[in-house]
């Protein structure tokens, strides 16, 4: 998967993206964290009314049933 690194004044934190089936991915916490449960489920779907537009949806947790965070097109 890909790695996202976030920097602040105290330390750097590396998150990992894991590709999943059906146009989705998981954002995993840093590898040194005791809790390795996926933090967010990110999915991508085509807008059927505008085939050139895609909707990205973010949910907390590891599945499409997690609490809804938001979406953008």
Short mmCIF file of C-alpha atoms in Angstrom, two decimals:
data_model
loop_
_atom_site.label_atom_id
_atom_site.label_comp_id
_atom_site.label_asym_id
_atom_site.label_seq_id
_atom_site.Cartn_x
_atom_site.Cartn_y
_atom_site.Cartn_z
CA UNK A 1 0.00 0.00 0.00
CA UNK A 2 0.86 3.67 -0.15
CA UNK A 3 2.11 5.62 2.84
CA UNK A 4 0.94 9.05 3.99
CA UNK A 5 3.26 10.92 6.34
CA UNK A 6 1.95 13.71 8.56
CA UNK A 7 4.37 16.13 10.22
CA UNK A 8 3.83 18.33 13.23
CA UNK A 9 6.19 20.05 15.66
CA UNK A 10 6.66 16.93 17.79
CA UNK A 11 6.99 13.91 15.50
CA UNK A 12 6.23 12.46 12.10
CA UNK A 13 3.45 9.92 11.75
CA UNK A 14 3.16 7.47 8.82
CA UNK A 15 -0.24 6.06 7.89
CA UNK A 16 -0.73 3.27 5.36
CA UNK A 17 -3.36 2.89 2.63
CA UNK A 18 -4.38 -0.68 1.76
CA UNK A 19 -6.23 -1.24 -1.52
CA UNK A 20 -9.44 -3.26 -1.18
CA UNK A 21 -11.86 -4.73 -3.74
CA UNK A 22 -14.70 -2.68 -5.25
CA UNK A 23 -12.88 0.66 -5.65
CA UNK A 24 -12.10 1.13 -1.97
CA UNK A 25 -9.15 1.41 0.42
CA UNK A 26 -8.47 1.40 4.15
CA UNK A 27 -6.40 3.93 6.07
CA UNK A 28 -4.41 2.06 8.73
CA UNK A 29 -2.88 3.61 11.84
CA UNK A 30 0.91 3.84 12.16
CA UNK A 31 2.60 0.44 12.44
CA UNK A 32 3.96 1.22 15.90
CA UNK A 33 0.43 1.66 17.34
CA UNK A 34 -0.91 -1.16 19.53
CA UNK A 35 -4.35 -0.85 17.91
CA UNK A 36 -4.05 -1.79 14.23
CA UNK A 37 -7.76 -1.63 13.40
CA UNK A 38 -8.35 0.42 10.22
CA UNK A 39 -9.19 4.03 11.03
CA UNK A 40 -11.16 4.87 7.87
CA UNK A 41 -12.82 3.13 4.90
CA UNK A 42 -12.58 5.20 1.70
CA UNK A 43 -14.67 4.26 -1.33
CA UNK A 44 -15.01 5.63 -4.85
CA UNK A 45 -18.18 5.41 -6.96
CA UNK A 46 -19.10 6.84 -10.34
CA UNK A 47 -21.92 9.41 -10.41
CA UNK A 48 -24.43 7.69 -12.72
CA UNK A 49 -25.87 11.06 -13.84
CA UNK A 50 -22.41 12.45 -14.72
CA UNK A 51 -20.19 9.54 -15.86
CA UNK A 52 -17.05 11.72 -15.79
CA UNK A 53 -17.61 12.54 -12.09
CA UNK A 54 -16.67 10.33 -9.15
CA UNK A 55 -17.85 10.45 -5.53
CA UNK A 56 -15.37 9.66 -2.75
CA UNK A 57 -16.98 8.60 0.55
CA UNK A 58 -15.18 8.35 3.88
CA UNK A 59 -16.47 6.24 6.80
CA UNK A 60 -14.94 5.53 10.19
CA UNK A 61 -13.76 1.95 10.70
CA UNK A 62 -13.09 -0.88 8.32
CA UNK A 63 -16.33 -1.29 6.38
CA UNK A 64 -19.00 0.51 4.37
CA UNK A 65 -21.27 0.19 7.43
CA UNK A 66 -19.10 2.47 9.61
CA UNK A 67 -20.22 5.90 10.75
CA UNK A 68 -20.39 8.37 7.85
CA UNK A 69 -17.68 11.06 7.91
CA UNK A 70 -18.26 12.83 4.60
CA UNK A 71 -17.95 12.74 0.83
CA UNK A 72 -16.76 14.86 -2.04
CA UNK A 73 -17.15 14.77 -5.82
#
